[in-house]
């Protein structure tokens, strides 16, 4: 009788467990590979400089829904999410490649729109589109973008550099992208149930912009450079604050305490949360797609950081044994969970 093959459900590992499982057997063979799997981008030595490389995959139905996502915005966003990973290494993006799997329902004009968005992002961030690949797809539109960037050797910031007593800082505000998505989903449902063609989107500009046309935080990176601050660690927020904090803690071998009342949430986000009866703190902690920069700095840089607009200190790094916690205003400690966005 044939032996039954072992079958492990992917859900038992989760997104991050799966990545670790698949990649742990690979050892670096090249001296130029400075950092492989495990950060926002890989780091490769090229002469005096370092090159960073990162890839993100966007799948129809998982990452975007074409019923409410304009293709131009989608093209723009597909570039931005990659550049955000380059900036999170404290590097400057220089080139991208774009690979698409095209479903039969799309026409040339649709792809023209997608590429108009890609071009707009390239021009805005000063990167060149240098190639890619094109295939037919039976399962909806697929977009895979690879971004390349560069940085002087001493500039790169890894997830692994946070030290005990460092301050945890955050650019911008959180939770808006998720609430924008909730509004779009609500209008989609109304349309499906009633056939009403006119979506009610007035008054939701901010949260809609955050989900449909996000920007990468190049301004924060430049401000830090000008202020003479090199973050000890950095990561961009694609999966949610909670998850990204856990990544920094794990990679740096530290713990953290962040304070709930210090987590920045925009007034517009609060308003939508109230309307939809959604907990704003949950949106900020687990929402994802905010593409803000989360970074740590040394205590002695505290004066310099206070002068920077749009940056908040939200907590500090502790020893590994203390764990990763959110502290509520009434003094309760809530453990932060590292949930991947995709519940495999
Ligand atoms: N299938 C895979 N094979 C090899 N390495 C992978 C795979 N998926 C992810 N990685 C690597 O794992 C690390 C973490 O990837 P992850 O996608 O969580 O980070 P990210 O790109 O910052 O997040 P996001 O995808 O939400 O933008 C990176 O170094 C990435 O290159
Ligand atoms: C249709 C639709 N469903 C869900 C979402 C939300 N969403 C998609 S990817 C992601 C996090 C990063 O993912 P990854 O780690 O794969 O880069 C989030 C929060 C969306 N934007 N559109
Ligand atoms: Mg990232």
mmCIF file of C-alpha atoms and ligand atoms in Angstrom:
data_model
loop_
_atom_site.group_PDB
_atom_site.id
_atom_site.type_symbol
_atom_site.label_atom_id
_atom_site.label_comp_id
_atom_site.label_asym_id
_atom_site.label_seq_id
_atom_site.Cartn_x
_atom_site.Cartn_y
_atom_site.Cartn_z
ATOM 1 C CA UNK A 1 0.000 0.000 0.000
ATOM 2 C CA UNK A 2 1.360 3.460 -0.900
ATOM 3 C CA UNK A 3 2.398 5.474 2.138
ATOM 4 C CA UNK A 4 0.149 8.491 2.734
ATOM 5 C CA UNK A 5 2.023 11.736 2.006
ATOM 6 C CA UNK A 6 2.206 14.139 4.929
ATOM 7 C CA UNK A 7 0.066 17.246 4.402
ATOM 8 C CA UNK A 8 0.501 20.355 6.532
ATOM 9 C CA UNK A 9 -2.064 23.108 6.116
ATOM 10 C CA UNK A 10 -0.417 26.461 5.266
ATOM 11 C CA UNK A 11 -2.633 28.091 7.904
ATOM 12 C CA UNK A 12 -0.676 26.270 10.643
ATOM 13 C CA UNK A 13 2.390 28.363 9.718
ATOM 14 C CA UNK A 14 0.805 31.686 8.692
ATOM 15 C CA UNK A 15 2.409 34.102 6.195
ATOM 16 C CA UNK A 16 5.618 34.780 8.119
ATOM 17 C CA UNK A 17 6.031 31.180 9.304
ATOM 18 C CA UNK A 18 5.645 30.012 5.703
ATOM 19 C CA UNK A 19 8.330 32.422 4.431
ATOM 20 C CA UNK A 20 10.699 31.244 7.184
ATOM 21 C CA UNK A 21 9.925 27.588 6.438
ATOM 22 C CA UNK A 22 10.545 27.958 2.690
ATOM 23 C CA UNK A 23 13.707 30.043 2.927
ATOM 24 C CA UNK A 24 15.563 28.710 5.982
ATOM 25 C CA UNK A 25 17.544 26.103 4.001
ATOM 26 C CA UNK A 26 19.161 28.729 1.752
ATOM 27 C CA UNK A 27 22.679 29.826 2.702
ATOM 28 C CA UNK A 28 24.330 32.850 1.077
ATOM 29 C CA UNK A 29 27.093 31.745 -1.305
ATOM 30 C CA UNK A 30 28.065 35.202 -2.558
ATOM 31 C CA UNK A 31 30.234 37.606 -0.583
ATOM 32 C CA UNK A 32 28.255 40.476 -2.088
ATOM 33 C CA UNK A 33 24.977 39.334 -0.446
ATOM 34 C CA UNK A 34 24.931 41.577 2.622
ATOM 35 C CA UNK A 35 21.321 40.785 3.573
ATOM 36 C CA UNK A 36 19.079 38.129 2.039
ATOM 37 C CA UNK A 37 15.584 37.223 3.239
ATOM 38 C CA UNK A 38 14.260 38.989 6.328
ATOM 39 C CA UNK A 39 14.060 42.734 5.734
ATOM 40 C CA UNK A 40 12.114 45.182 3.548
ATOM 41 C CA UNK A 41 14.682 44.627 0.778
ATOM 42 C CA UNK A 42 17.755 42.515 0.082
ATOM 43 C CA UNK A 43 21.104 44.326 0.258
ATOM 44 C CA UNK A 44 23.890 43.612 -2.240
ATOM 45 C CA UNK A 45 27.376 45.133 -2.288
ATOM 46 C CA UNK A 46 28.301 46.768 -5.594
ATOM 47 C CA UNK A 47 31.696 48.455 -5.470
ATOM 48 C CA UNK A 48 31.677 51.216 -2.864
ATOM 49 C CA UNK A 49 27.877 51.289 -2.682
ATOM 50 C CA UNK A 50 25.079 49.025 -1.578
ATOM 51 C CA UNK A 51 22.222 48.066 -3.849
ATOM 52 C CA UNK A 52 18.797 47.117 -2.465
ATOM 53 C CA UNK A 53 16.263 44.909 -4.255
ATOM 54 C CA UNK A 54 12.639 44.267 -3.308
ATOM 55 C CA UNK A 55 9.595 42.667 -4.948
ATOM 56 C CA UNK A 56 5.882 42.929 -4.209
ATOM 57 C CA UNK A 57 3.075 40.962 -5.801
ATOM 58 C CA UNK A 58 -0.417 42.437 -6.228
ATOM 59 C CA UNK A 59 -3.227 40.020 -7.048
ATOM 60 C CA UNK A 60 -6.759 40.883 -8.127
ATOM 61 C CA UNK A 61 -9.201 39.892 -5.390
ATOM 62 C CA UNK A 62 -6.487 39.741 -2.712
ATOM 63 C CA UNK A 63 -4.772 43.124 -2.981
ATOM 64 C CA UNK A 64 -7.230 45.062 -5.094
ATOM 65 C CA UNK A 65 -10.754 44.874 -6.436
ATOM 66 C CA UNK A 66 -11.223 46.270 -9.932
ATOM 67 C CA UNK A 67 -14.873 47.143 -9.284
ATOM 68 C CA UNK A 68 -13.736 50.132 -7.213
ATOM 69 C CA UNK A 69 -10.032 50.590 -8.053
ATOM 70 C CA UNK A 70 -9.259 52.926 -10.970
ATOM 71 C CA UNK A 71 -6.474 51.289 -13.009
ATOM 72 C CA UNK A 72 -4.393 54.463 -13.023
ATOM 73 C CA UNK A 73 -4.431 54.531 -9.223
ATOM 74 C CA UNK A 74 -3.589 50.832 -9.132
ATOM 75 C CA UNK A 75 -0.530 51.371 -11.328
ATOM 76 C CA UNK A 76 0.609 54.235 -9.120
ATOM 77 C CA UNK A 77 0.067 52.248 -5.924
ATOM 78 C CA UNK A 78 1.849 49.147 -7.286
ATOM 79 C CA UNK A 79 4.996 51.256 -7.732
ATOM 80 C CA UNK A 80 4.633 53.096 -4.425
ATOM 81 C CA UNK A 81 4.387 49.951 -2.265
ATOM 82 C CA UNK A 82 7.726 48.795 -3.679
ATOM 83 C CA UNK A 83 9.455 52.156 -3.335
ATOM 84 C CA UNK A 84 8.243 52.279 0.253
ATOM 85 C CA UNK A 85 10.293 49.130 0.952
ATOM 86 C CA UNK A 86 13.369 50.777 -0.605
ATOM 87 C CA UNK A 87 12.942 53.918 1.542
ATOM 88 C CA UNK A 88 12.478 51.666 4.593
ATOM 89 C CA UNK A 89 16.097 50.569 4.035
ATOM 90 C CA UNK A 90 17.072 54.285 4.060
ATOM 91 C CA UNK A 91 18.002 53.878 0.383
ATOM 92 C CA UNK A 92 17.062 55.787 -2.781
ATOM 93 C CA UNK A 93 15.042 53.927 -5.425
ATOM 94 C CA UNK A 94 16.512 54.096 -8.918
ATOM 95 C CA UNK A 95 14.810 51.532 -11.209
ATOM 96 C CA UNK A 96 11.783 49.250 -11.344
ATOM 97 C CA UNK A 97 10.720 46.296 -13.465
ATOM 98 C CA UNK A 98 7.025 45.581 -14.019
ATOM 99 C CA UNK A 99 5.578 42.127 -14.714
ATOM 100 C CA UNK A 100 1.896 41.638 -15.471
ATOM 101 C CA UNK A 101 -0.437 38.685 -15.862
ATOM 102 C CA UNK A 102 -3.335 39.983 -17.951
ATOM 103 C CA UNK A 103 -6.837 38.534 -17.815
ATOM 104 C CA UNK A 104 -8.961 38.441 -20.977
ATOM 105 C CA UNK A 105 -11.478 40.952 -19.590
ATOM 106 C CA UNK A 106 -8.934 43.783 -19.903
ATOM 107 C CA UNK A 107 -8.515 45.831 -23.097
ATOM 108 C CA UNK A 108 -5.441 47.695 -24.313
ATOM 109 C CA UNK A 109 -7.045 50.934 -23.087
ATOM 110 C CA UNK A 110 -7.261 49.476 -19.561
ATOM 111 C CA UNK A 111 -3.575 48.587 -19.602
ATOM 112 C CA UNK A 112 -2.808 52.076 -20.952
ATOM 113 C CA UNK A 113 -4.440 53.455 -17.815
ATOM 114 C CA UNK A 114 -2.494 51.090 -15.577
ATOM 115 C CA UNK A 115 0.745 52.162 -17.241
ATOM 116 C CA UNK A 116 -0.190 55.862 -17.054
ATOM 117 C CA UNK A 117 -0.306 55.387 -13.254
ATOM 118 C CA UNK A 118 2.996 53.489 -13.269
ATOM 119 C CA UNK A 119 4.587 56.281 -15.319
ATOM 120 C CA UNK A 120 3.201 58.988 -13.043
ATOM 121 C CA UNK A 121 4.752 57.272 -10.010
ATOM 122 C CA UNK A 122 8.081 56.828 -11.854
ATOM 123 C CA UNK A 123 8.154 60.548 -12.658
ATOM 124 C CA UNK A 124 7.076 61.598 -9.168
ATOM 125 C CA UNK A 125 9.731 59.494 -7.413
ATOM 126 C CA UNK A 126 12.403 59.857 -10.098
ATOM 127 C CA UNK A 127 12.815 56.174 -10.972
ATOM 128 C CA UNK A 128 13.226 54.483 -14.355
ATOM 129 C CA UNK A 129 11.040 51.631 -15.564
ATOM 130 C CA UNK A 130 13.632 49.329 -17.154
ATOM 131 C CA UNK A 131 11.764 46.144 -18.104
ATOM 132 C CA UNK A 132 9.437 43.408 -16.964
ATOM 133 C CA UNK A 133 7.453 40.504 -18.317
ATOM 134 C CA UNK A 134 3.952 39.995 -19.788
ATOM 135 C CA UNK A 135 1.774 36.910 -19.745
ATOM 136 C CA UNK A 136 -1.865 35.924 -20.057
ATOM 137 C CA UNK A 137 -3.609 35.128 -16.756
ATOM 138 C CA UNK A 138 -6.581 32.834 -16.119
ATOM 139 C CA UNK A 139 -7.060 34.161 -12.597
ATOM 140 C CA UNK A 140 -7.427 37.908 -12.875
ATOM 141 C CA UNK A 141 -4.897 40.714 -13.126
ATOM 142 C CA UNK A 142 -1.513 40.125 -11.491
ATOM 143 C CA UNK A 143 1.115 42.839 -11.047
ATOM 144 C CA UNK A 144 4.593 42.087 -9.771
ATOM 145 C CA UNK A 145 7.015 44.970 -9.427
ATOM 146 C CA UNK A 146 10.660 44.776 -8.452
ATOM 147 C CA UNK A 147 12.366 47.930 -7.229
ATOM 148 C CA UNK A 148 16.105 48.543 -7.130
ATOM 149 C CA UNK A 149 17.736 51.249 -5.059
ATOM 150 C CA UNK A 150 21.103 52.382 -3.785
ATOM 151 C CA UNK A 151 22.690 53.810 -0.694
ATOM 152 C CA UNK A 152 26.135 54.552 0.705
ATOM 153 C CA UNK A 153 27.360 51.635 2.868
ATOM 154 C CA UNK A 154 26.919 53.471 6.154
ATOM 155 C CA UNK A 155 23.328 54.593 5.460
ATOM 156 C CA UNK A 156 21.382 51.326 5.199
ATOM 157 C CA UNK A 157 18.992 50.669 8.095
ATOM 158 C CA UNK A 158 17.949 47.118 8.890
ATOM 159 C CA UNK A 159 15.048 45.797 10.945
ATOM 160 C CA UNK A 160 17.673 44.319 13.240
ATOM 161 C CA UNK A 161 19.381 47.437 14.647
ATOM 162 C CA UNK A 162 17.026 48.475 17.491
ATOM 163 C CA UNK A 163 18.697 48.673 20.926
ATOM 164 C CA UNK A 164 17.269 48.750 24.443
ATOM 165 C CA UNK A 165 16.114 52.305 25.387
ATOM 166 C CA UNK A 166 15.859 53.467 21.746
ATOM 167 C CA UNK A 167 12.761 55.553 21.037
ATOM 168 C CA UNK A 168 10.119 54.196 18.669
ATOM 169 C CA UNK A 169 9.014 56.787 16.086
ATOM 170 C CA UNK A 170 6.343 56.866 13.441
ATOM 171 C CA UNK A 171 5.640 59.116 10.464
ATOM 172 C CA UNK A 172 2.075 60.257 9.667
ATOM 173 C CA UNK A 173 -1.044 58.560 10.980
ATOM 174 C CA UNK A 174 -2.506 55.060 10.929
ATOM 175 C CA UNK A 175 -5.735 53.230 10.155
ATOM 176 C CA UNK A 176 -6.959 55.484 7.342
ATOM 177 C CA UNK A 177 -6.268 53.043 4.491
ATOM 178 C CA UNK A 178 -8.312 50.309 6.144
ATOM 179 C CA UNK A 179 -11.221 52.688 6.726
ATOM 180 C CA UNK A 180 -11.025 53.808 3.082
ATOM 181 C CA UNK A 181 -11.256 50.150 2.092
ATOM 182 C CA UNK A 182 -14.283 49.697 4.370
ATOM 183 C CA UNK A 183 -16.068 52.610 2.681
ATOM 184 C CA UNK A 184 -15.342 51.179 -0.788
ATOM 185 C CA UNK A 185 -16.549 47.737 0.305
ATOM 186 C CA UNK A 186 -19.720 49.261 1.751
ATOM 187 C CA UNK A 187 -20.500 51.039 -1.504
ATOM 188 C CA UNK A 188 -19.771 47.859 -3.454
ATOM 189 C CA UNK A 189 -22.307 45.985 -1.334
ATOM 190 C CA UNK A 190 -24.906 48.719 -1.780
ATOM 191 C CA UNK A 191 -24.356 48.467 -5.515
ATOM 192 C CA UNK A 192 -24.670 44.676 -5.499
ATOM 193 C CA UNK A 193 -27.839 44.754 -3.407
ATOM 194 C CA UNK A 194 -29.641 47.710 -4.965
ATOM 195 C CA UNK A 195 -28.022 48.203 -8.363
ATOM 196 C CA UNK A 196 -27.614 51.899 -7.487
ATOM 197 C CA UNK A 197 -24.780 53.148 -9.681
ATOM 198 C CA UNK A 198 -23.949 56.328 -7.749
ATOM 199 C CA UNK A 199 -21.567 55.510 -4.857
ATOM 200 C CA UNK A 200 -21.700 57.821 -1.812
ATOM 201 C CA UNK A 201 -18.052 58.829 -1.595
ATOM 202 C CA UNK A 202 -18.255 62.557 -0.758
ATOM 203 C CA UNK A 203 -16.630 63.529 2.514
ATOM 204 C CA UNK A 204 -14.324 60.498 2.565
ATOM 205 C CA UNK A 205 -11.499 62.042 0.505
ATOM 206 C CA UNK A 206 -8.721 61.458 3.016
ATOM 207 C CA UNK A 207 -9.355 57.786 3.784
ATOM 208 C CA UNK A 208 -10.045 57.011 0.109
ATOM 209 C CA UNK A 209 -6.802 58.647 -0.958
ATOM 210 C CA UNK A 210 -4.923 56.576 1.621
ATOM 211 C CA UNK A 211 -6.189 53.285 0.177
ATOM 212 C CA UNK A 212 -6.340 54.166 -3.528
ATOM 213 C CA UNK A 213 -3.347 56.459 -4.008
ATOM 214 C CA UNK A 214 -0.866 56.075 -1.154
ATOM 215 C CA UNK A 215 2.517 57.821 -1.189
ATOM 216 C CA UNK A 216 5.882 56.508 -0.004
ATOM 217 C CA UNK A 217 7.415 58.475 2.873
ATOM 218 C CA UNK A 218 10.401 59.891 1.028
ATOM 219 C CA UNK A 219 9.875 63.194 2.882
ATOM 220 C CA UNK A 220 10.467 61.531 6.246
ATOM 221 C CA UNK A 221 13.655 59.864 4.983
ATOM 222 C CA UNK A 222 14.969 63.194 3.685
ATOM 223 C CA UNK A 223 14.035 65.033 6.899
ATOM 224 C CA UNK A 224 15.887 62.467 9.002
ATOM 225 C CA UNK A 225 18.967 62.812 6.803
ATOM 226 C CA UNK A 226 18.887 66.618 7.032
ATOM 227 C CA UNK A 227 18.435 66.457 10.813
ATOM 228 C CA UNK A 228 21.499 64.191 11.054
ATOM 229 C CA UNK A 229 19.509 61.266 12.451
ATOM 230 C CA UNK A 230 20.262 57.744 11.297
ATOM 231 C CA UNK A 231 17.506 55.423 12.556
ATOM 232 C CA UNK A 232 18.853 52.374 14.375
ATOM 233 C CA UNK A 233 16.149 50.265 12.678
ATOM 234 C CA UNK A 234 13.362 50.931 10.209
ATOM 235 C CA UNK A 235 10.417 49.189 8.503
ATOM 236 C CA UNK A 236 7.475 50.443 6.467
ATOM 237 C CA UNK A 237 3.933 49.707 7.604
ATOM 238 C CA UNK A 238 2.315 47.440 5.043
ATOM 239 C CA UNK A 239 0.734 44.841 7.333
ATOM 240 C CA UNK A 240 -0.103 47.002 10.387
ATOM 241 C CA UNK A 241 1.783 48.616 13.293
ATOM 242 C CA UNK A 242 1.442 45.575 15.520
ATOM 243 C CA UNK A 243 2.942 43.203 12.987
ATOM 244 C CA UNK A 244 5.795 45.559 11.997
ATOM 245 C CA UNK A 245 6.740 46.213 15.631
ATOM 246 C CA UNK A 246 6.985 42.456 16.163
ATOM 247 C CA UNK A 247 9.292 42.194 13.132
ATOM 248 C CA UNK A 248 11.630 44.855 14.544
ATOM 249 C CA UNK A 249 11.572 43.178 17.974
ATOM 250 C CA UNK A 250 12.242 39.715 16.550
ATOM 251 C CA UNK A 251 15.019 40.797 14.179
ATOM 252 C CA UNK A 252 16.664 43.044 16.800
ATOM 253 C CA UNK A 253 16.250 40.601 19.686
ATOM 254 C CA UNK A 254 14.462 43.200 21.835
ATOM 255 C CA UNK A 255 11.042 43.962 23.307
ATOM 256 C CA UNK A 256 8.995 47.158 23.143
ATOM 257 C CA UNK A 257 6.375 49.257 24.866
ATOM 258 C CA UNK A 258 4.184 51.549 22.772
ATOM 259 C CA UNK A 259 1.570 53.832 24.306
ATOM 260 C CA UNK A 260 -1.950 53.687 22.956
ATOM 261 C CA UNK A 261 -2.669 57.400 23.434
ATOM 262 C CA UNK A 262 0.437 58.279 21.400
ATOM 263 C CA UNK A 263 -0.629 56.384 18.289
ATOM 264 C CA UNK A 264 -1.603 59.024 15.710
ATOM 265 C CA UNK A 265 -5.024 58.564 14.124
ATOM 266 C CA UNK A 266 -6.431 61.287 11.825
ATOM 267 C CA UNK A 267 -9.716 63.017 12.705
ATOM 268 C CA UNK A 268 -11.125 61.804 9.365
ATOM 269 C CA UNK A 269 -10.299 58.211 10.315
ATOM 270 C CA UNK A 270 -11.998 58.548 13.715
ATOM 271 C CA UNK A 271 -15.080 59.923 11.983
ATOM 272 C CA UNK A 272 -15.357 56.973 9.595
ATOM 273 C CA UNK A 273 -14.693 54.522 12.463
ATOM 274 C CA UNK A 274 -17.552 56.057 14.411
ATOM 275 C CA UNK A 275 -19.864 55.921 11.412
ATOM 276 C CA UNK A 276 -19.055 52.276 10.666
ATOM 277 C CA UNK A 277 -18.873 51.276 14.332
ATOM 278 C CA UNK A 278 -15.263 50.167 13.873
ATOM 279 C CA UNK A 279 -12.646 50.331 16.637
ATOM 280 C CA UNK A 280 -10.113 53.009 15.600
ATOM 281 C CA UNK A 281 -7.267 51.486 17.625
ATOM 282 C CA UNK A 282 -7.782 48.101 15.946
ATOM 283 C CA UNK A 283 -7.679 49.868 12.563
ATOM 284 C CA UNK A 284 -4.424 51.602 13.518
ATOM 285 C CA UNK A 285 -2.770 48.471 14.953
ATOM 286 C CA UNK A 286 -3.830 45.885 12.396
ATOM 287 C CA UNK A 287 -5.146 47.783 9.368
ATOM 288 C CA UNK A 288 -2.067 47.819 7.181
ATOM 289 C CA UNK A 289 -1.410 49.575 3.866
ATOM 290 C CA UNK A 290 -0.627 52.858 5.619
ATOM 291 C CA UNK A 291 2.934 52.870 4.210
ATOM 292 C CA UNK A 292 4.146 55.059 7.054
ATOM 293 C CA UNK A 293 7.711 54.635 8.324
ATOM 294 C CA UNK A 294 8.238 52.990 11.701
ATOM 295 C CA UNK A 295 11.752 53.489 13.033
ATOM 296 C CA UNK A 296 13.841 53.602 16.167
ATOM 297 C CA UNK A 297 16.347 56.279 17.163
ATOM 298 C CA UNK A 298 18.901 56.603 19.953
ATOM 299 C CA UNK A 299 17.855 58.539 23.068
ATOM 300 C CA UNK A 300 20.454 61.251 22.328
ATOM 301 C CA UNK A 301 18.607 62.127 19.081
ATOM 302 C CA UNK A 302 15.384 62.957 20.950
ATOM 303 C CA UNK A 303 15.828 66.743 20.709
ATOM 304 C CA UNK A 304 16.409 66.511 16.951
ATOM 305 C CA UNK A 305 13.289 64.383 16.414
ATOM 306 C CA UNK A 306 11.008 66.773 18.310
ATOM 307 C CA UNK A 307 11.722 69.416 15.668
ATOM 308 C CA UNK A 308 10.498 67.250 12.806
ATOM 309 C CA UNK A 309 6.962 67.711 11.562
ATOM 310 C CA UNK A 310 4.735 64.676 11.117
ATOM 311 C CA UNK A 311 6.873 62.381 13.279
ATOM 312 C CA UNK A 312 5.660 61.066 16.638
ATOM 313 C CA UNK A 313 7.484 59.186 19.380
ATOM 314 C CA UNK A 314 5.099 56.369 20.320
ATOM 315 C CA UNK A 315 7.146 54.234 22.705
ATOM 316 C CA UNK A 316 10.527 52.724 23.490
ATOM 317 C CA UNK A 317 12.549 49.551 23.086
ATOM 318 C CA UNK A 318 12.970 47.202 26.055
ATOM 319 C CA UNK A 319 14.860 43.967 26.712
ATOM 320 C CA UNK A 320 13.707 40.864 24.822
ATOM 321 C CA UNK A 321 12.432 39.190 27.986
ATOM 322 C CA UNK A 322 9.869 41.993 28.512
ATOM 323 C CA UNK A 323 8.047 41.133 25.241
ATOM 324 C CA UNK A 324 6.227 43.468 22.824
ATOM 325 C CA UNK A 325 3.353 45.357 24.448
ATOM 326 C CA UNK A 326 0.826 48.109 23.899
ATOM 327 C CA UNK A 327 0.193 50.094 27.083
ATOM 328 C CA UNK A 328 -3.327 51.501 27.498
ATOM 329 C CA UNK A 329 -4.012 54.860 29.252
ATOM 330 C CA UNK A 330 -5.311 52.966 32.311
ATOM 331 C CA UNK A 331 -2.008 51.090 32.542
ATOM 332 C CA UNK A 332 -2.997 47.712 31.070
ATOM 333 C CA UNK A 333 -0.460 45.845 28.938
ATOM 334 C CA UNK A 334 -1.750 44.182 25.759
ATOM 335 C CA UNK A 335 0.598 41.856 23.892
ATOM 336 C CA UNK A 336 1.130 42.810 20.240
ATOM 337 C CA UNK A 337 0.378 40.106 17.685
ATOM 338 C CA UNK A 338 2.364 39.625 14.449
ATOM 339 C CA UNK A 339 -0.401 38.673 12.115
ATOM 340 C CA UNK A 340 0.359 38.528 8.410
ATOM 341 C CA UNK A 341 -2.202 40.226 6.222
ATOM 342 C CA UNK A 342 -2.953 37.054 4.296
ATOM 343 C CA UNK A 343 -4.636 34.533 6.573
ATOM 344 C CA UNK A 344 -3.260 31.625 4.579
HETATM 345 N N1 LIG B 1 8.241 33.427 -1.394
HETATM 346 C C1 LIG B 1 9.356 33.978 -0.901
HETATM 347 N N2 LIG B 1 10.575 33.427 -1.171
HETATM 348 C C2 LIG B 1 11.702 34.013 -0.701
HETATM 349 N N3 LIG B 1 11.716 35.097 0.101
HETATM 350 C C3 LIG B 1 10.541 35.669 0.409
HETATM 351 C C4 LIG B 1 9.297 35.153 -0.076
HETATM 352 N N4 LIG B 1 8.295 35.931 0.393
HETATM 353 C C5 LIG B 1 8.875 36.900 1.125
HETATM 354 N N5 LIG B 1 10.226 36.761 1.155
HETATM 355 C C6 LIG B 1 11.200 37.582 1.875
HETATM 356 O O1 LIG B 1 10.806 37.651 3.239
HETATM 357 C C7 LIG B 1 11.068 38.935 3.809
HETATM 358 C C8 LIG B 1 9.799 39.538 4.372
HETATM 359 O O2 LIG B 1 8.867 39.690 3.317
HETATM 360 P P1 LIG B 1 7.531 40.502 3.480
HETATM 361 O O3 LIG B 1 6.805 40.377 2.183
HETATM 362 O O4 LIG B 1 6.855 40.121 4.736
HETATM 363 O O5 LIG B 1 8.114 41.978 3.690
HETATM 364 P P2 LIG B 1 7.702 43.321 2.999
HETATM 365 O O6 LIG B 1 7.989 43.242 1.526
HETATM 366 O O7 LIG B 1 8.305 44.435 3.751
HETATM 367 O O8 LIG B 1 6.127 43.332 3.239
HETATM 368 P P3 LIG B 1 4.948 43.569 2.212
HETATM 369 O O9 LIG B 1 4.950 42.386 1.260
HETATM 370 O O10 LIG B 1 3.753 43.582 3.091
HETATM 371 O O11 LIG B 1 5.280 44.840 1.512
HETATM 372 C C9 LIG B 1 11.705 39.742 2.685
HETATM 373 O O12 LIG B 1 13.102 39.632 2.828
HETATM 374 C C10 LIG B 1 11.239 39.041 1.420
HETATM 375 O O13 LIG B 1 12.150 39.210 0.352
HETATM 376 C C1 LIG B 2 -9.741 43.725 -2.342
HETATM 377 C C2 LIG B 2 -8.850 44.062 -1.185
HETATM 378 N N1 LIG B 2 -8.845 43.249 -0.113
HETATM 379 C C3 LIG B 2 -8.043 43.527 0.926
HETATM 380 C C4 LIG B 2 -7.213 44.620 0.927
HETATM 381 C C5 LIG B 2 -6.330 44.929 2.121
HETATM 382 N N2 LIG B 2 -4.913 44.521 1.976
HETATM 383 C C6 LIG B 2 -4.445 43.995 0.854
HETATM 384 S S1 LIG B 2 -2.777 43.692 0.972
HETATM 385 C C7 LIG B 2 -2.689 44.257 2.557
HETATM 386 C C8 LIG B 2 -1.412 44.277 3.356
HETATM 387 C C9 LIG B 2 -0.129 44.040 2.641
HETATM 388 O O1 LIG B 2 -0.150 42.807 1.924
HETATM 389 P P1 LIG B 2 1.179 42.025 1.482
HETATM 390 O O2 LIG B 2 1.859 41.584 2.762
HETATM 391 O O3 LIG B 2 0.703 40.856 0.648
HETATM 392 O O4 LIG B 2 2.008 42.988 0.686
HETATM 393 C C10 LIG B 2 -3.958 44.675 2.968
HETATM 394 C C11 LIG B 2 -4.269 45.247 4.295
HETATM 395 C C12 LIG B 2 -7.237 45.441 -0.219
HETATM 396 N N3 LIG B 2 -6.444 46.528 -0.323
HETATM 397 N N4 LIG B 2 -8.063 45.152 -1.256
HETATM 398 MG MG1 LIG B 3 8.141 46.422 4.021
#
